[in-house]
Short mmCIF file of C-alpha atoms and ligand atoms in Angstrom, two decimals:
data_model
loop_
_atom_site.label_atom_id
_atom_site.label_comp_id
_atom_site.label_asym_id
_atom_site.label_seq_id
_atom_site.Cartn_x
_atom_site.Cartn_y
_atom_site.Cartn_z
CA UNK Q 1115 129.95 153.80 62.53
CA UNK Q 1116 129.50 150.81 60.19
CA UNK Q 1117 129.64 147.17 61.19
CA UNK Q 1118 132.15 145.12 59.22
CA UNK Q 1119 130.73 141.93 57.70
CA UNK Q 1120 132.79 139.32 55.85
CA UNK Q 1121 131.03 138.69 52.56
CA UNK Q 1122 131.41 135.43 50.61
CA UNK Q 1123 129.01 135.26 47.64
CA UNK Q 1124 129.66 131.53 47.15
CA UNK Q 1125 129.59 129.28 44.11
CA UNK Q 1126 126.97 128.39 41.49
CA UNK Q 1127 123.89 130.57 42.02
CA UNK Q 1128 125.60 132.16 45.07
CA UNK Q 1129 126.79 135.37 43.35
CA UNK Q 1130 123.38 135.89 41.66
CA UNK Q 1131 121.31 135.59 44.82
CA UNK Q 1132 123.90 137.58 46.80
CA UNK Q 1133 123.65 140.48 44.30
CA UNK Q 1134 119.88 140.48 44.79
CA UNK Q 1135 120.22 140.47 48.58
CA UNK Q 1136 122.85 143.24 48.63
CA UNK Q 1137 120.59 145.32 46.37
CA UNK Q 1138 117.74 144.91 48.89
CA UNK Q 1139 120.00 145.73 51.84
CA UNK Q 1140 120.92 148.97 50.05
CA UNK Q 1141 117.31 149.78 49.12
CA UNK Q 1142 116.13 149.27 52.72
CA UNK Q 1143 118.84 151.53 54.11
CA UNK Q 1144 120.38 148.68 56.14
CA UNK Q 1145 123.55 148.70 54.01
CA UNK Q 1146 124.42 152.24 55.13
CA UNK Q 1147 125.26 150.75 58.55
CA UNK Q 1148 127.21 147.82 57.11
CA UNK Q 1149 130.67 147.62 55.60
CA UNK Q 1150 131.01 144.44 53.54
CA UNK Q 1151 134.51 142.95 53.38
CA UNK Q 1152 134.83 140.52 50.43
CA UNK Q 1153 136.52 137.23 51.38
CA UNK Q 1154 137.73 134.34 49.22
CA UNK Q 1155 136.10 131.00 50.06
CA UNK Q 1156 134.74 128.03 48.16
CA UNK Q 1157 135.42 126.34 44.88
CA UNK Q 1158 138.14 128.63 43.47
CA UNK Q 1159 140.10 128.38 46.73
CA UNK Q 1160 139.83 124.57 46.79
CA UNK Q 1161 140.96 124.50 43.15
CA UNK Q 1162 143.97 126.66 44.02
CA UNK Q 1163 145.07 123.86 46.37
CA UNK Q 1164 143.93 125.26 49.75
CA UNK Q 1165 142.25 122.21 51.31
CA UNK Q 1166 140.35 124.25 53.94
CA UNK Q 1167 138.46 126.11 51.19
CA UNK Q 1168 139.31 129.55 52.54
CA UNK Q 1169 142.42 131.72 52.21
CA UNK Q 1170 144.47 132.94 55.19
CA UNK Q 1171 143.30 136.48 54.41
CA UNK Q 1172 139.67 135.29 54.49
CA UNK Q 1173 140.22 133.58 57.86
CA UNK Q 1174 141.73 136.82 59.23
CA UNK Q 1175 138.78 138.89 57.95
CA UNK Q 1176 136.27 136.47 59.46
CA UNK Q 1177 138.03 136.66 62.83
CA UNK Q 1178 138.18 140.45 62.69
CA UNK Q 1179 134.57 140.96 61.56
CA UNK Q 1180 132.88 138.27 63.68
CA UNK Q 1181 129.98 138.25 61.22
CA UNK Q 1182 129.78 136.40 57.90
CA UNK Q 1183 127.15 136.56 55.19
CA UNK Q 1184 127.69 133.73 52.76
CA UNK Q 1185 126.14 132.13 49.72
CA UNK Q 1186 126.16 128.37 49.18
CA UNK Q 1187 129.53 126.77 48.45
CA UNK Q 1188 130.48 123.66 46.59
CA UNK Q 1189 132.03 120.79 48.55
CA UNK Q 1190 134.72 119.02 46.49
CA UNK Q 1191 133.64 115.48 45.69
CA UNK Q 1192 136.10 112.75 46.73
CA UNK Q 1193 139.64 113.58 47.88
CA UNK Q 1194 140.27 114.95 51.36
CA UNK Q 1195 138.49 118.32 50.90
CA UNK Q 1196 135.93 118.84 53.67
CA UNK Q 1197 132.83 121.01 53.42
CA UNK Q 1198 133.83 124.66 53.88
CA UNK Q 1199 130.37 125.23 55.36
CA UNK Q 1200 130.99 122.73 58.16
CA UNK Q 1201 134.63 123.86 58.58
CA UNK Q 1202 133.56 127.46 59.19
CA UNK Q 1203 130.97 126.51 61.81
CA UNK Q 1204 133.35 124.25 63.68
CA UNK Q 1205 136.54 126.32 63.41
CA UNK Q 1206 134.85 129.47 64.67
CA UNK Q 1207 132.65 127.80 67.27
CA UNK Q 1208 129.30 128.74 65.70
CA UNK Q 1209 127.64 126.26 68.04
CA UNK Q 1210 123.95 126.89 67.43
CA UNK Q 1211 122.21 126.60 64.10
CA UNK Q 1212 118.91 128.49 64.16
CA UNK Q 1213 116.41 127.88 61.37
CA UNK Q 1214 112.92 129.26 60.97
CA UNK Q 1215 110.30 127.26 59.09
CA UNK Q 1216 107.02 128.91 58.25
CA UNK Q 1217 104.32 128.99 55.65
CA UNK Q 1218 104.95 131.74 53.11
CA UNK Q 1219 102.24 133.17 50.89
CA UNK Q 1220 102.27 131.63 47.43
CA UNK Q 1221 104.39 128.66 48.49
CA UNK Q 1222 101.97 125.79 48.05
CA UNK Q 1223 102.30 122.80 50.33
CA UNK Q 1224 99.88 120.14 51.56
CA UNK Q 1225 99.55 122.19 54.75
CA UNK Q 1226 98.86 125.53 53.05
CA UNK Q 1227 96.18 123.80 50.96
CA UNK Q 1228 94.65 122.41 54.16
CA UNK Q 1229 94.71 125.88 55.75
CA UNK Q 1230 97.34 124.85 58.32
CA UNK Q 1231 99.90 127.51 59.09
CA UNK Q 1232 103.35 126.13 59.93
CA UNK Q 1233 105.63 128.34 62.02
CA UNK Q 1234 108.41 126.92 64.18
CA UNK Q 1235 112.14 127.09 64.82
CA UNK Q 1236 114.78 124.38 64.99
CA UNK Q 1237 117.93 124.95 67.02
CA UNK Q 1238 120.55 122.40 66.08
CA UNK Q 1239 123.78 121.80 67.95
CA UNK Q 1240 126.43 122.55 65.36
CA UNK Q 1241 129.81 121.27 66.56
CA UNK Q 1242 129.63 117.86 68.22
CA UNK Q 1243 127.99 114.48 67.63
CA UNK Q 1244 129.09 112.42 64.63
CA UNK Q 1245 129.99 115.72 62.93
CA UNK Q 1246 133.34 115.46 64.67
CA UNK Q 1247 134.02 113.18 61.70
CA UNK Q 1248 136.25 111.05 63.96
CA UNK Q 1249 136.30 107.80 62.04
CA UNK Q 1250 138.61 104.78 62.04
CA UNK Q 1251 138.84 101.47 60.28
CA UNK Q 1252 139.17 99.06 63.19
CA UNK Q 1253 139.36 95.69 61.49
CA UNK Q 1254 139.02 94.29 57.98
CA UNK Q 1255 135.27 94.56 58.27
CA UNK Q 1256 134.47 97.27 60.79
CA UNK Q 1257 134.62 101.07 60.71
CA UNK Q 1258 133.61 103.29 63.60
CA UNK Q 1259 132.50 106.90 63.91
CA UNK Q 1260 132.95 108.39 67.39
CA UNK Q 1261 129.99 110.34 68.68
CA UNK Q 1262 131.06 112.97 71.20
CA UNK Q 1263 128.56 114.94 73.29
CA UNK Q 1264 129.90 117.30 75.96
CA UNK Q 1265 128.10 118.95 78.85
CA UNK Q 1266 129.36 122.49 78.01
CA UNK Q 1267 128.54 121.88 74.33
CA UNK Q 1268 124.97 121.03 75.34
CA UNK Q 1269 124.76 123.92 77.77
CA UNK Q 1270 125.63 126.59 75.23
CA UNK Q 1271 123.15 125.39 72.62
CA UNK Q 1272 120.30 124.96 75.13
CA UNK Q 1273 120.93 128.36 76.69
CA UNK Q 1274 121.00 129.94 73.22
CA UNK Q 1275 117.70 128.23 72.33
CA UNK Q 1276 115.95 129.46 75.47
CA UNK Q 1277 117.29 132.99 74.99
CA UNK Q 1278 116.15 133.00 71.34
CA UNK Q 1279 112.75 131.67 72.43
CA UNK Q 1280 112.41 134.40 75.03
CA UNK Q 1281 113.31 137.11 72.49
CA UNK Q 1282 110.82 135.73 69.94
CA UNK Q 1283 108.02 135.38 72.52
CA UNK Q 1284 108.04 131.58 72.18
CA UNK Q 1285 106.32 129.88 75.12
CA UNK Q 1286 107.10 126.19 74.47
CA UNK Q 1287 110.45 124.55 73.68
CA UNK Q 1288 110.89 120.80 73.08
CA UNK Q 1289 114.11 118.79 73.19
CA UNK Q 1290 114.37 116.07 70.53
CA UNK Q 1291 116.66 113.12 71.28
CA UNK Q 1292 117.17 109.37 71.18
CA UNK Q 1293 118.00 108.96 74.88
CA UNK Q 1294 116.06 105.69 75.06
CA UNK Q 1295 118.85 104.09 72.99
CA UNK Q 1296 121.85 106.39 73.45
CA UNK Q 1297 121.25 106.68 77.16
CA UNK Q 1298 124.51 108.40 78.00
CA UNK Q 1299 125.12 110.77 75.07
CA UNK Q 1300 121.56 111.81 74.28
CA UNK Q 1301 120.78 111.32 77.97
CA UNK Q 1302 123.29 114.10 78.72
CA UNK Q 1303 121.81 116.31 75.98
CA UNK Q 1304 118.37 115.92 77.57
CA UNK Q 1305 119.60 116.31 81.15
CA UNK Q 1306 121.41 119.59 80.30
CA UNK Q 1307 118.27 120.82 78.50
CA UNK Q 1308 116.34 120.41 81.77
CA UNK Q 1309 119.10 122.13 83.73
CA UNK Q 1310 119.20 125.11 81.32
CA UNK Q 1311 115.39 125.38 81.43
CA UNK Q 1312 115.54 126.24 85.14
CA UNK Q 1313 116.67 129.77 84.24
CA UNK Q 1314 113.72 130.22 81.85
CA UNK Q 1315 110.78 129.18 84.00
CA UNK Q 1316 108.20 131.07 81.93
CA UNK Q 1317 108.93 128.65 79.04
CA UNK Q 1318 107.14 125.31 79.07
CA UNK Q 1319 109.46 122.42 78.23
CA UNK Q 1320 108.92 118.92 76.90
CA UNK Q 1321 111.01 116.22 75.31
CA UNK Q 1322 110.30 113.98 72.37
CA UNK Q 1323 112.06 110.96 70.91
CA UNK Q 1324 113.35 111.77 67.46
CA UNK Q 1325 111.29 109.21 65.54
CA UNK Q 1326 108.09 110.38 67.22
CA UNK Q 1327 109.13 113.97 66.49
CA UNK Q 1328 109.37 113.20 62.77
CA UNK Q 1329 105.91 111.67 62.78
CA UNK Q 1330 104.43 114.52 64.83
CA UNK Q 1331 105.95 117.13 62.51
CA UNK Q 1332 104.36 115.50 59.49
CA UNK Q 1333 100.99 114.91 61.18
CA UNK Q 1334 100.62 118.14 63.14
CA UNK Q 1335 103.51 120.58 62.60
CA UNK Q 1336 101.57 123.41 64.24
CA UNK Q 1337 102.06 121.79 67.66
CA UNK Q 1338 105.71 122.89 67.81
CA UNK Q 1339 107.14 126.36 68.38
CA UNK Q 1340 110.80 125.45 68.85
CA UNK Q 1341 112.72 122.17 68.92
CA UNK Q 1342 116.36 121.78 70.08
CA UNK Q 1343 118.30 118.84 68.63
CA UNK Q 1344 121.75 117.25 68.58
CA UNK Q 1345 123.74 117.83 65.40
CA UNK Q 1346 122.98 114.87 63.12
CA UNK Q 1347 119.34 114.52 64.18
CA UNK Q 1348 119.01 118.29 63.79
CA UNK Q 1349 120.45 118.10 60.30
CA UNK Q 1350 117.94 115.48 59.20
CA UNK Q 1351 114.90 117.00 60.92
CA UNK Q 1352 115.77 120.46 59.51
CA UNK Q 1353 115.44 119.17 55.97
CA UNK Q 1354 112.22 117.39 56.87
CA UNK Q 1355 110.99 120.72 58.27
CA UNK Q 1356 112.06 122.54 55.10
CA UNK Q 1357 109.93 120.07 53.15
CA UNK Q 1358 106.90 121.02 55.26
CA UNK Q 1359 107.14 124.65 54.14
CA UNK Q 1360 107.94 124.12 50.47
CA UNK Q 1361 111.61 123.17 50.26
CA UNK Q 1362 115.10 124.40 51.03
CA UNK Q 1363 114.67 127.56 48.95
CA UNK Q 1364 112.49 129.08 51.67
CA UNK Q 1365 114.42 128.23 54.83
CA UNK Q 1366 116.93 130.69 56.33
CA UNK Q 1367 119.76 129.72 58.61
CA UNK Q 1368 121.94 131.43 61.20
CA UNK Q 1369 124.98 129.80 62.81
CA UNK Q 1370 125.55 131.61 66.07
CA UNK Q 1371 128.74 131.54 68.13
CA UNK Q 1372 130.24 133.56 70.96
CA UNK Q 1373 132.73 135.23 68.61
CA UNK Q 1374 131.72 134.46 65.02
CA UNK Q 1375 128.22 134.09 63.57
CA UNK Q 1376 127.52 132.95 60.03
CA UNK Q 1377 124.35 133.66 58.08
CA UNK Q 1378 123.73 131.52 55.01
CA UNK Q 1379 121.11 130.08 52.70
CA UNK Q 1380 120.20 126.48 53.54
CA UNK Q 1381 120.19 125.22 49.95
CA UNK Q 1382 123.24 124.38 47.85
CA UNK Q 1383 124.81 125.95 44.77
CA UNK Q 1384 122.11 124.67 42.36
CA UNK Q 1385 124.60 124.00 39.53
CA UNK Q 1386 121.71 123.02 37.23
CA UNK Q 1387 120.42 126.62 37.08
CA UNK Q 1388 123.58 128.61 37.85
CA UNK Q 1389 124.36 131.61 35.64
CA UNK Q 1390 120.81 131.90 34.27
CA UNK Q 1391 119.53 134.61 36.61
CA UNK Q 1392 116.50 132.55 37.63
CA UNK Q 1393 117.45 131.41 41.17
CA UNK Q 1394 115.23 132.24 44.11
CA UNK Q 1395 116.98 134.60 46.55
CA UNK Q 1396 114.37 134.13 49.35
CA UNK Q 1397 116.41 131.79 51.56
CA UNK Q 1398 119.50 134.03 51.46
CA UNK Q 1399 117.35 137.13 51.98
CA UNK Q 1400 115.65 135.60 55.03
CA UNK Q 1401 119.12 134.61 56.36
CA UNK Q 1402 120.29 138.22 55.85
CA UNK Q 1403 117.22 139.36 57.82
CA UNK Q 1404 118.31 137.07 60.68
CA UNK Q 1405 121.67 138.84 60.50
CA UNK Q 1406 120.05 142.30 60.59
CA UNK Q 1407 118.08 141.26 63.67
CA UNK Q 1408 121.19 139.76 65.25
CA UNK Q 1409 123.01 143.10 64.99
CA UNK Q 1410 120.02 145.26 65.94
CA UNK Q 1411 118.82 146.61 62.57
CA UNK Q 1412 115.31 145.56 63.57
CA UNK Q 1413 113.45 148.26 61.64
CA UNK Q 1414 115.07 147.47 58.29
CA UNK Q 1415 114.66 143.70 58.84
CA UNK Q 1416 110.93 144.06 59.50
CA UNK Q 1417 110.45 146.44 56.53
CA UNK Q 1418 112.18 143.98 54.19
CA UNK Q 1419 110.24 141.04 55.59
CA UNK Q 1420 106.91 142.80 55.07
CA UNK Q 1421 107.98 143.80 51.53
CA UNK Q 1422 108.89 140.16 50.77
CA UNK Q 1423 105.57 138.88 52.13
CA UNK Q 1424 103.67 141.53 50.14
CA UNK Q 1425 105.54 140.56 46.97
CA UNK Q 1426 104.75 136.88 47.49
CA UNK Q 1427 101.13 137.76 48.20
CA UNK Q 1428 100.98 139.71 44.92
CA UNK Q 1429 101.93 136.51 43.14
CA UNK Q 1430 105.47 137.41 42.04
CA UNK Q 1431 107.39 134.14 41.95
CA UNK Q 1432 110.66 132.67 40.71
CA UNK Q 1433 110.47 129.48 38.65
CA UNK Q 1434 111.13 127.07 41.54
CA UNK Q 1435 107.69 127.85 43.07
CA UNK Q 1436 106.32 125.61 40.33
CA UNK Q 1437 103.48 128.04 39.61
CA UNK Q 1438 102.77 127.52 35.89
CA UNK Q 1439 99.85 130.00 35.85
CA UNK Q 1440 102.08 133.04 35.37
CA UNK Q 1441 105.53 133.79 33.93
CA UNK Q 1442 108.35 133.24 36.40
CA UNK Q 1443 110.29 136.29 37.58
CA UNK Q 1444 114.08 136.30 37.31
CA UNK Q 1445 116.24 136.74 40.42
CA UNK Q 1446 116.68 140.52 40.02
CA UNK Q 1447 113.08 141.12 38.89
CA UNK Q 1448 111.95 139.38 42.04
CA UNK Q 1449 114.30 141.55 44.12
CA UNK Q 1450 113.10 144.74 42.36
CA UNK Q 1451 109.48 143.81 43.14
CA UNK Q 1452 110.42 143.45 46.81
CA UNK Q 1453 112.19 146.83 46.77
CA UNK Q 1454 109.06 148.35 45.21
CA UNK Q 1455 107.02 147.06 48.14
CA UNK Q 1456 109.21 148.54 50.88
CA UNK Q 1457 106.94 150.41 53.29
CA UNK Q 1458 103.95 148.16 52.57
CA UNK Q 1459 102.56 145.33 54.71
CA UNK Q 1460 100.84 142.19 53.43
CA UNK Q 1461 97.03 142.27 53.36
CA UNK Q 1462 95.88 138.66 53.65
CA UNK Q 1463 98.36 137.46 56.23
CA UNK Q 1464 99.72 139.20 59.30
CA UNK Q 1465 102.79 141.32 58.62
CA UNK Q 1466 105.52 141.68 61.21
CA UNK Q 1467 105.55 144.67 63.58
CA UNK Q 1468 108.12 147.29 62.53
CA UNK Q 1469 110.24 148.30 65.55
CA UNK Q 1470 111.88 151.74 65.68
CA UNK Q 1471 115.34 150.35 66.46
CA UNK Q 1472 117.28 151.10 63.24
CA UNK Q 1473 120.95 151.37 64.25
CA UNK Q 1474 123.26 148.46 65.10
CA UNK Q 1475 123.71 147.52 68.74
CA UNK Q 1476 126.05 144.62 68.06
CA UNK Q 1477 129.34 144.77 69.93
CA UNK Q 1478 132.02 142.48 68.57
CA UNK Q 1479 133.42 140.36 71.44
CA UNK Q 1480 137.13 140.68 72.15
CA UNK Q 1481 139.44 138.21 70.45
CA UNK Q 1482 140.26 135.31 72.81
CA UNK Q 1483 143.94 135.12 73.85
CA UNK Q 1484 143.95 131.32 73.82
CA UNK Q 1485 141.49 128.60 72.86
CA UNK Q 1486 138.60 129.01 75.30
CA UNK Q 1487 138.30 125.95 77.54
CA UNK Q 1488 134.66 125.11 78.27
CA UNK Q 1489 133.88 123.33 81.55
CA UNK Q 1490 130.62 122.20 83.14
CA UNK Q 1491 131.56 119.72 85.90
CA UNK Q 1492 134.76 120.50 87.77
CA UNK Q 1493 134.35 118.82 91.17
CA UNK Q 1494 133.81 115.18 90.21
CA UNK Q 1495 135.59 112.24 91.86
CA UNK Q 1496 136.32 109.37 89.51
CA UNK Q 1497 137.61 105.86 90.22
CA UNK Q 1498 138.89 103.15 87.88
CA UNK Q 1499 136.34 100.34 87.66
CA UNK Q 1500 137.85 98.31 84.84
CA UNK Q 1501 138.50 98.57 81.12
CA UNK Q 1502 136.91 97.74 77.80
CA UNK Q 1503 139.42 96.31 75.36
CA UNK Q 1504 138.32 96.13 71.73
CA UNK Q 1505 140.08 93.48 69.70
CA UNK Q 1506 140.31 92.43 66.08
CA UNK Q 1507 139.45 88.71 66.38
CA UNK Q 1508 137.63 86.06 64.40
CA UNK Q 1509 137.32 83.52 67.23
CA UNK Q 1510 133.99 82.45 68.64
CA UNK Q 1511 132.94 84.17 71.89
CA UNK Q 1512 133.58 81.15 74.16
CA UNK Q 1513 137.04 80.55 72.72
CA UNK Q 1514 137.86 84.25 73.05
CA UNK Q 1515 136.62 84.26 76.66
CA UNK Q 1516 138.96 81.39 77.57
CA UNK Q 1517 141.99 83.23 76.15
CA UNK Q 1518 141.03 86.56 77.74
CA UNK Q 1519 140.30 85.10 81.19
CA UNK Q 1520 143.74 83.50 81.18
CA UNK Q 1521 145.48 86.74 80.14
CA UNK Q 1522 143.73 88.61 83.00
CA UNK Q 1523 144.65 86.04 85.68
CA UNK Q 1524 147.65 87.87 87.21
CA UNK Q 1525 145.92 91.31 87.10
CA UNK Q 1526 143.45 93.05 89.45
CA UNK Q 1527 140.76 92.57 86.76
CA UNK Q 1528 138.45 89.71 85.85
CA UNK Q 1529 136.66 89.13 82.58
CA UNK Q 1530 132.96 90.03 83.02
CA UNK Q 1531 131.47 90.40 79.56
CA UNK Q 1532 132.10 90.12 75.84
CA UNK Q 1533 129.90 91.86 73.30
CA UNK Q 1534 129.82 92.04 69.54
CA UNK Q 1535 128.30 95.08 67.82
CA UNK Q 1536 126.95 96.08 71.25
CA UNK Q 1537 125.15 92.79 71.99
CA UNK Q 1538 126.36 90.55 74.81
CA UNK Q 1539 127.64 87.20 73.55
CA UNK Q 1540 129.43 85.99 76.72
CA UNK Q 1541 128.89 84.82 79.51
CA UNK Q 1542 125.34 84.48 78.23
CA UNK Q 1543 123.82 85.27 74.88
CA UNK Q 1544 122.21 83.60 71.94
CA UNK Q 1545 123.86 81.41 69.35
CA UNK Q 1546 121.69 83.28 66.85
CA UNK Q 1547 123.59 86.55 67.44
CA UNK Q 1548 125.63 87.17 64.29
CA UNK Q 1549 129.17 88.35 65.01
CA UNK Q 1550 131.78 90.35 63.08
CA UNK Q 1551 135.56 90.49 63.55
CA UNK Q 1552 135.49 93.13 66.28
CA UNK Q 1553 134.81 92.29 69.93
CA UNK Q 1554 134.47 94.37 73.05
CA UNK Q 1555 135.98 92.54 76.01
CA UNK Q 1556 135.06 93.98 79.40
CA UNK Q 1557 137.23 93.57 82.48
CA UNK Q 1558 136.14 94.79 85.89
CA UNK Q 1559 137.98 95.14 89.17
CA UNK Q 1560 137.96 91.79 91.01
CA UNK Q 1561 135.85 91.42 94.15
CA UNK Q 1562 138.03 92.24 97.11
CA UNK Q 1563 140.07 94.88 95.24
CA UNK Q 1564 138.88 98.28 96.36
CA UNK Q 1565 138.03 100.54 93.40
CA UNK Q 1566 139.72 103.59 94.84
CA UNK Q 1567 143.04 101.79 95.28
CA UNK Q 1568 144.07 101.28 91.67
CA UNK Q 1569 144.81 103.87 89.01
CA UNK Q 1570 144.78 103.32 85.26
CA UNK Q 1571 148.26 101.73 85.27
CA UNK Q 1572 147.06 98.12 85.77
CA UNK Q 1573 144.50 98.59 82.99
CA UNK Q 1574 147.24 99.77 80.63
CA UNK Q 1575 149.37 96.73 81.65
CA UNK Q 1576 146.42 94.49 80.78
CA UNK Q 1577 146.22 96.24 77.40
CA UNK Q 1578 149.90 95.39 76.85
CA UNK Q 1579 149.34 91.73 77.69
CA UNK Q 1580 146.37 91.46 75.34
CA UNK Q 1581 148.28 93.30 72.57
CA UNK Q 1582 150.84 90.45 72.56
CA UNK Q 1583 148.10 88.18 71.14
CA UNK Q 1584 145.60 90.47 69.37
CA UNK Q 1585 145.36 93.81 67.58
CA UNK Q 1586 143.80 96.05 70.21
CA UNK Q 1587 141.86 98.48 68.04
CA UNK Q 1588 140.37 100.57 70.80
CA UNK Q 1589 140.76 100.79 74.55
CA UNK Q 1590 138.72 102.51 77.19
CA UNK Q 1591 139.39 102.78 80.90
CA UNK Q 1592 136.06 102.35 82.73
CA UNK Q 1593 135.52 104.87 85.49
CA UNK Q 1594 132.82 105.58 88.02
CA UNK Q 1595 132.11 109.30 88.34
CA UNK Q 1596 130.85 110.29 91.79
CA UNK Q 1597 129.95 106.62 92.26
CA UNK Q 1598 127.91 106.33 89.03
CA UNK Q 1599 129.22 104.08 86.23
CA UNK Q 1600 130.60 106.12 83.33
CA UNK Q 1601 129.89 103.36 80.83
CA UNK Q 1602 126.87 101.69 79.33
CA UNK Q 1603 125.77 98.07 79.64
CA UNK Q 1604 125.72 95.81 76.60
CA UNK Q 1605 122.37 94.92 75.01
CA UNK Q 1606 121.18 91.85 76.87
CA UNK Q 1607 123.58 92.33 79.82
P1 NAI K 335 121.06 122.18 45.80
O1 NAI K 335 120.33 122.77 46.98
O2 NAI K 335 122.13 123.02 45.22
O3 NAI K 335 120.00 121.85 44.63
C1 NAI K 335 118.88 120.96 44.78
C2 NAI K 335 117.76 121.40 43.81
O4 NAI K 335 117.15 122.60 44.32
C3 NAI K 335 118.27 121.74 42.40
O5 NAI K 335 117.31 121.34 41.47
C4 NAI K 335 118.36 123.26 42.42
O6 NAI K 335 118.18 123.86 41.15
C5 NAI K 335 117.23 123.65 43.36
N1 NAI K 335 117.54 124.90 44.09
C6 NAI K 335 118.38 125.04 45.16
N2 NAI K 335 118.42 126.31 45.54
C7 NAI K 335 117.61 126.98 44.72
C8 NAI K 335 117.26 128.37 44.63
N3 NAI K 335 117.73 129.29 45.47
N4 NAI K 335 116.41 128.74 43.63
C9 NAI K 335 115.90 127.82 42.80
N5 NAI K 335 116.19 126.52 42.84
C10 NAI K 335 117.04 126.10 43.78
O7 NAI K 335 121.62 120.77 46.29
P2 NAI K 335 122.69 119.79 45.59
O8 NAI K 335 122.46 119.76 44.12
O9 NAI K 335 122.61 118.56 46.37
O10 NAI K 335 124.12 120.43 45.90
C11 NAI K 335 124.87 121.20 44.96
C12 NAI K 335 126.17 121.69 45.62
O11 NAI K 335 125.86 122.56 46.73
C13 NAI K 335 127.05 120.57 46.18
O12 NAI K 335 128.41 120.87 45.87
C14 NAI K 335 126.85 120.67 47.68
O13 NAI K 335 127.97 120.23 48.39
C15 NAI K 335 126.62 122.16 47.87
N6 NAI K 335 125.83 122.50 49.07
C16 NAI K 335 126.21 123.59 49.77
C17 NAI K 335 125.49 123.99 50.88
C18 NAI K 335 125.94 125.23 51.60
O14 NAI K 335 126.75 125.98 51.10
N7 NAI K 335 125.43 125.50 52.79
C19 NAI K 335 124.32 123.26 51.35
C20 NAI K 335 123.95 122.14 50.49
C21 NAI K 335 124.70 121.77 49.40
#
């Protein structure tokens, strides 16, 4: 029985590199187990006025197949059109982005010249973080982007990373973060990493602050086997990592979800070389190999990988390798050379072991009946501790404090702090702190009022009173969760 795979060749060089990859899947025998279902996504769909970038029929096929092999797709510039690549990952819950970065023969880098072999994975959380794209203009001068990190969102990406590490024989996994600054959001990401690690005790764990990680990767990339990262940091570090191994053309990517997984090249549509038959299909081929391994076609994946490595070792290269010493191969010539090397293993570097498993074992999960609701903490007691009211105001901090303290007089709250861009400016602060037209005003339950006795009603009433005088651009009820404050302190508080 064949596995159905939604196939979207993509825009620009997409169709050329996809033809090469499909040819190799046929030559290796893998395609005899796969039934490719063409789907319409990308530029033509955007141009036809569908702002999601995929047709309803494509969405249905993706949901039915659960597996997508896609080429790069153009994101419309300007207008409201969002990246179809990001839409697919988020809409179908492909929560973990797995990328493999390693030195390939013939791909010259400063590390290959120094005899350093780079070989590590990045697992990037794919749904949350600033990628929610939740942005608002709050005042004339200030725009915010909300950064959401959830415990279940962390749990699924960390668990996936540890399971992938176990399968690949990886013994060390590091968590990259910025929890020294974003103590609550990245703090949660790190805390859930440590919790997930308890089920994988054979794997050694560590954590590293993102800036140090970037430096370490450049100085000594061989010290990492796998790094797990939140979405935006993962995005940036992935491209840094691609640079270590020769560029985006050599880095494969898998977006794994519970129901839908998407395998795609990391690079874009390369409009500058599209239609010329000279694009490098390596990234898409390596992504297709991740897909073969995901579904259990381990034998064919290993055979193709060894054939690719042998071809690179023989010196066959597309133009982007920058090797001027020999004529560049076109996309299909490169693919034909790989096909000619099926059954061979590279001589100078280690090939990959070829397992016997050569039929799919993938079982498509049942379609959910309703949106799955993810939960991590269900038995938490929370109590209202106050509220942060964000106002559009161009007063000085002391003047603002006088007005706010007066407004709060008849309520169970007292004014405790005012901050501007996260820095405390009242009751203490520095006159050197530059302010913009957006203040956070913090009210906390007065001494003598027991926290457990008031709900959020009085906080909402306070909001109403403040809204009579100011634009309230944002409002947050402050709560303690199991006695621990669910809010951060201001810088300098
Ligand atoms: P790009 O990756 O398409 O091109 C950057 C440079 O790398 C160009 O010089 C290009 O010729 C070269 N290049 C890329 N892939 C190559 C390959 N396989 N073989 C040989 N050379 C290759 O990045 P750019 O120009 O920033 O983006 C172009 C379009 O692609 C944009 O519309 C962008 O939104 C989209 N894009 C799509 C992605 C996806 O589908 N996952 C990812 C990144 C960009």
